[in-house]
Amino acid sequence: MPTTNFDVSGIKQSIVGKLQRYYGVTVKTATPQQRYKAAASTVRDQIMQKWMVSREQRAHAQGKRLYYLSVEFLMGRSLNSNLINLCSQDAYQEAFRELDIDPNALMIEEPEPALGNGGLGRLAACFLDSLSSLDIPSMGCTIRYEYGLFRQKIVDGQQVELPDMWLANGNVWEILVAEDICQVHFGGEIREAVVDGRRVFTLENAYTIDAVPYDMPIVGYDTDCVNTLRTWSAHSREGFDLKTFGRGEYDKAMDEMKMAEVINKVLYPEDSHWEGKMLRMKQQYFFVSATLQYALKDFKRQYGGDFDLLPEKVVFHINDTHPGLAIPELIRLLIDQEGLDWEPAQRITHRCVAYTNHTVLQEALERWPQDMMRQTLPRIYMILEELNRRSCEKLFTFYPDQWDRIGQMAILAYGQVHMANLCVALAFSVNGVSQLHGKILTEGLFHDYYMTDPAKFSAITNGITHRRWLLSANPGLTKLLRETIGDGFYRDAQALEKLLPFAEDAAFRQQFDAVKRINKQRLSQLTQRRQGITLDPDFIFDVQAKRLHEYKRQLLNALHIQVLYNRIVEDSGYDAPPRLFLFGAKAAPGYYRAKLIIRYINALAKLIDSHPRASKFLKVVYLENYDVSTAELLMPAADISQQLSTAGKEASGTGNMKFMMNGALTLGTMDGANVEIYEQVGAENIYIFGMRAETVEGMYREGTYNPMAIFETNGEIRRALSQWLDGTLFPDEPMALQDLYHMLLMGDMGGMADAYFVLKDFGSYSMANRRMMEDYQNREIWQKKAIVNVAKSGFFSSDRTIREYNEMIWKIR
Ligand code: 26Q
């Protein structure tokens, strides 16, 4: 087999050749997009050789394989990550230099696949990187959304959503796999018959959609392993179902085509808020069914029809409940397609499926209307009824006569299909994403299930791939670290601990500081280019970047900035280091309060800019369109990482880890993984404030929280909130924030006032800010703390997380 040599001259030849053959241009006359395509497809060729070998080795080894099912994979750009993992960064850099190509101009031509909202999707992407780097055979499976998460513009201080057409220029990294096209059925009626003494079920008059897989290679760091991200696209059969058409069922033929067209159109932009939308359910079933059909086909090709072997060869991991229909679908395939009886089908399914929970927020728990499920997926609904019957029977022996409790635990109850209950009841493993979250699951949300089978539950703290979030995103720091402690941390992030003694080294601290400064300038180039705003590197870069949600409390940050502004305005002798507040956050388009908070932050930015003295101390910048690529420039530039969620609400958080790894200090609550950052760095290297999770829980139970009392006693809060309504922030529309005001002090639409305890935690937050700013003024102290944060961040590498998943759950090799 001919193999190309990807040394510097091979790379150059390939790029020049592709430009000539694809576009008829030279390196000089090529557009940046053409140069990107030529370089990326050269890298792809290099990967293809490995992919092929990897597949052959796989088939030969006959080992167990992981399918990681997720409605979201927030991949970010691939080119630089692939170069790092192929250990080809230097060769390509040299080739680019010799061809007089600017690598940075080329990289930003790659459209970012935004096939995710936030944490859950980005976690899935980090996991893929670690799975390949740890040589674990796996396939990520999801939907090939034509439009990823919307692009955000800020116009007149408000969010405007634009479509994200990430596929418009084609996708270099994917290949269509025609031989794995399969069919997924919706609607129809179930026919029951007895064949050879066995009850068999067939679906009639269903809508059938083709599922077309596209594969993207996932390269591991310095290994031969290349795994796959498979995205499923929905197509109507041969464009239009001629059989149905031929029978004169024109409407139905049209309907099928339309359904196929919409199923993979868009990614739903709500995270942490669930709605019973039929299309969303269809999306989920569509990719789950296609994935399972493929997995069984692949299994049979290798092992024939001995399905008792399935749990030894295959594990399906479901990323939250969104792919939870994998459970009834696997049972369906084993019974209806493979001819198994119910008992073995259920037993095998149980042993093959593991589930991770990512939220305890009630409004985020999926509950599908039973009628909808029955109509759209009649056979799946039948299976859910049987699963529910058997599961409740079992629960009844554990909780005799406790009907209320069993109703809360049931798969089907109160007219709804309760997806979390389905997953907890049927999966062999249930895990939380941080130690605190795991505890909240077993003591709260899933307590009653926990009592029936404690061994099933675990907590595995999330992680991030240090290859993207340090090596790729922060080349300056990476270079410095490499010169200081060697390159052991490339492979093993725990080796970052070697940095600890260098916190005491003044020369090192100075270099560390210089890197941060360059990173601030890099970020400034982005804001300059995108928003026409220059960032002053002499300011502290204080960042809150994450989806916009009330529980994440961007409002607490903003309110505090407003209080600082008032202090400056009132005190002509005010002095403090200048501080830049950066916000990056998309709001779900239908989330009214979140959008109001965006308006508030932007109005605040304007107010401060217009005050000559205040703007010497404070600046607020709202970063447009926060996405993975923005995060890669943002994290390395940050001094402060704001992690303000109401304790008990943020399952883990992963942005917190990215900031830490890049030397930012955390200002945060004892929530999610912040608790573990605290444990890693120690109390003196983090700024903790606010109520603990148990206290918050207690306050909810008591129901006596009264934010109005705080408003009445705290003059600074009263002043700030009054300015919300007196035209200070919105001279032309003084009542713009009225609803936020009501929500904080009175509660609206039946909700409790200040449900996330913004005012309650304000005092403690303000004190933590003071402590932090005092420390910042001593450069030596601050830099030591920042260095300790980097040194202790190795624990949060997703390599550690994936090792733990594999040891405790998947048990592959
Ligand atoms: C479900 C049904 C219908 C529409 C939307 C959804 C939906 C989509 C996305 C519900 C939730 C999500 C995303 C949740 C998420 O990102 N959770 C975060 O997961 C991270 C990784 O574990 C954690 O670090 C965060 O704490 C958690 O908020």
PDB file of N, CA and C in Angstrom, residues 28 82 92 119-120 136 170-171 218 266 302 445 503 542 564 588 642 666 694 711 714 745 757 782:
ATOM      1  N   LYS A  28       0.427  31.637  -3.577  1.00  0.00           N
ATOM      2  CA  LYS A  28       0.329  33.100  -3.554  1.00  0.00           C
ATOM      3  C   LYS A  28      -1.065  33.597  -3.910  1.00  0.00           C
ATOM      4  N   ASN A  82      -5.611  18.377  15.833  1.00  0.00           N
ATOM      5  CA  ASN A  82      -5.102  17.211  15.112  1.00  0.00           C
ATOM      6  C   ASN A  82      -3.582  17.279  14.944  1.00  0.00           C
ATOM      7  N   TYR A  92       4.483  21.007  10.285  1.00  0.00           N
ATOM      8  CA  TYR A  92       3.566  21.894   9.553  1.00  0.00           C
ATOM      9  C   TYR A  92       3.964  23.361   9.714  1.00  0.00           C
ATOM     10  N   GLY A 119     -21.681  22.993  28.521  1.00  0.00           N
ATOM     11  CA  GLY A 119     -20.874  22.031  29.276  1.00  0.00           C
ATOM     12  C   GLY A 119     -21.018  20.583  28.848  1.00  0.00           C
ATOM     13  N   LEU A 120     -22.260  20.154  28.700  1.00  0.00           N
ATOM     14  CA  LEU A 120     -22.478  18.739  28.382  1.00  0.00           C
ATOM     15  C   LEU A 120     -21.899  18.361  27.021  1.00  0.00           C
ATOM     16  N   ILE A 136      -8.667   3.764  23.873  1.00  0.00           N
ATOM     17  CA  ILE A 136      -9.900   3.022  24.173  1.00  0.00           C
ATOM     18  C   ILE A 136     -10.798   3.033  22.934  1.00  0.00           C
ATOM     19  N   GLY A 170     -18.620  23.254   3.066  1.00  0.00           N
ATOM     20  CA  GLY A 170     -18.212  21.847   3.134  1.00  0.00           C
ATOM     21  C   GLY A 170     -17.456  21.563   4.426  1.00  0.00           C
ATOM     22  N   ASN A 171     -17.263  20.284   4.698  1.00  0.00           N
ATOM     23  CA  ASN A 171     -16.548  19.896   5.908  1.00  0.00           C
ATOM     24  C   ASN A 171     -15.444  18.919   5.539  1.00  0.00           C
ATOM     25  N   ILE A 218     -11.130  10.871  15.100  1.00  0.00           N
ATOM     26  CA  ILE A 218     -10.693  11.450  16.374  1.00  0.00           C
ATOM     27  C   ILE A 218      -9.314  10.879  16.685  1.00  0.00           C
ATOM     28  N   VAL A 266     -31.862  21.655  13.088  1.00  0.00           N
ATOM     29  CA  VAL A 266     -31.287  22.540  14.109  1.00  0.00           C
ATOM     30  C   VAL A 266     -31.069  21.865  15.449  1.00  0.00           C
ATOM     31  N   GLN A 302     -18.980  -9.616  13.657  1.00  0.00           N
ATOM     32  CA  GLN A 302     -17.815 -10.183  14.338  1.00  0.00           C
ATOM     33  C   GLN A 302     -18.127 -11.445  15.121  1.00  0.00           C
ATOM     34  N   LEU A 445     -32.142  13.669  44.600  1.00  0.00           N
ATOM     35  CA  LEU A 445     -32.900  13.288  43.399  1.00  0.00           C
ATOM     36  C   LEU A 445     -33.158  11.787  43.271  1.00  0.00           C
ATOM     37  N   ALA A 503       6.957  28.395  41.855  1.00  0.00           N
ATOM     38  CA  ALA A 503       6.185  29.521  42.381  1.00  0.00           C
ATOM     39  C   ALA A 503       7.099  30.426  43.201  1.00  0.00           C
ATOM     40  N   ASP A 542     -10.987  39.941  34.396  1.00  0.00           N
ATOM     41  CA  ASP A 542     -11.885  39.228  35.303  1.00  0.00           C
ATOM     42  C   ASP A 542     -13.039  38.678  34.471  1.00  0.00           C
ATOM     43  N   LEU A 564     -19.696  48.822  42.699  1.00  0.00           N
ATOM     44  CA  LEU A 564     -18.345  49.392  42.601  1.00  0.00           C
ATOM     45  C   LEU A 564     -18.393  50.750  41.894  1.00  0.00           C
ATOM     46  N   ALA A 588     -30.584  31.359  25.786  1.00  0.00           N
ATOM     47  CA  ALA A 588     -31.569  30.674  24.945  1.00  0.00           C
ATOM     48  C   ALA A 588     -32.522  31.736  24.399  1.00  0.00           C
ATOM     49  N   GLN A 642     -14.747  33.709  37.355  1.00  0.00           N
ATOM     50  CA  GLN A 642     -15.930  33.832  38.218  1.00  0.00           C
ATOM     51  C   GLN A 642     -16.839  32.610  38.051  1.00  0.00           C
ATOM     52  N   THR A 666      -9.820  31.356  41.011  1.00  0.00           N
ATOM     53  CA  THR A 666     -11.271  31.212  41.057  1.00  0.00           C
ATOM     54  C   THR A 666     -11.874  32.076  42.151  1.00  0.00           C
ATOM     55  N   GLU A 694     -25.981  22.742  51.529  1.00  0.00           N
ATOM     56  CA  GLU A 694     -26.971  22.326  52.538  1.00  0.00           C
ATOM     57  C   GLU A 694     -27.768  23.520  53.055  1.00  0.00           C
ATOM     58  N   PHE A 711     -32.768  44.225  50.994  1.00  0.00           N
ATOM     59  CA  PHE A 711     -32.931  45.476  50.258  1.00  0.00           C
ATOM     60  C   PHE A 711     -33.088  46.643  51.235  1.00  0.00           C
ATOM     61  N   ASN A 714     -29.547  47.042  53.353  1.00  0.00           N
ATOM     62  CA  ASN A 714     -28.291  47.274  52.641  1.00  0.00           C
ATOM     63  C   ASN A 714     -28.423  48.454  51.671  1.00  0.00           C
ATOM     64  N   LEU A 745     -37.157  41.050  44.051  1.00  0.00           N
ATOM     65  CA  LEU A 745     -37.710  41.502  45.333  1.00  0.00           C
ATOM     66  C   LEU A 745     -39.071  40.914  45.666  1.00  0.00           C
ATOM     67  N   PHE A 757     -30.900  33.411  45.276  1.00  0.00           N
ATOM     68  CA  PHE A 757     -30.198  34.006  46.423  1.00  0.00           C
ATOM     69  C   PHE A 757     -29.092  34.998  46.037  1.00  0.00           C
ATOM     70  N   TRP A 782       0.201  37.288  44.258  1.00  0.00           N
ATOM     71  CA  TRP A 782      -0.793  36.884  43.259  1.00  0.00           C
ATOM     72  C   TRP A 782      -0.217  35.860  42.274  1.00  0.00           C
TER      73      TRP A 782
END
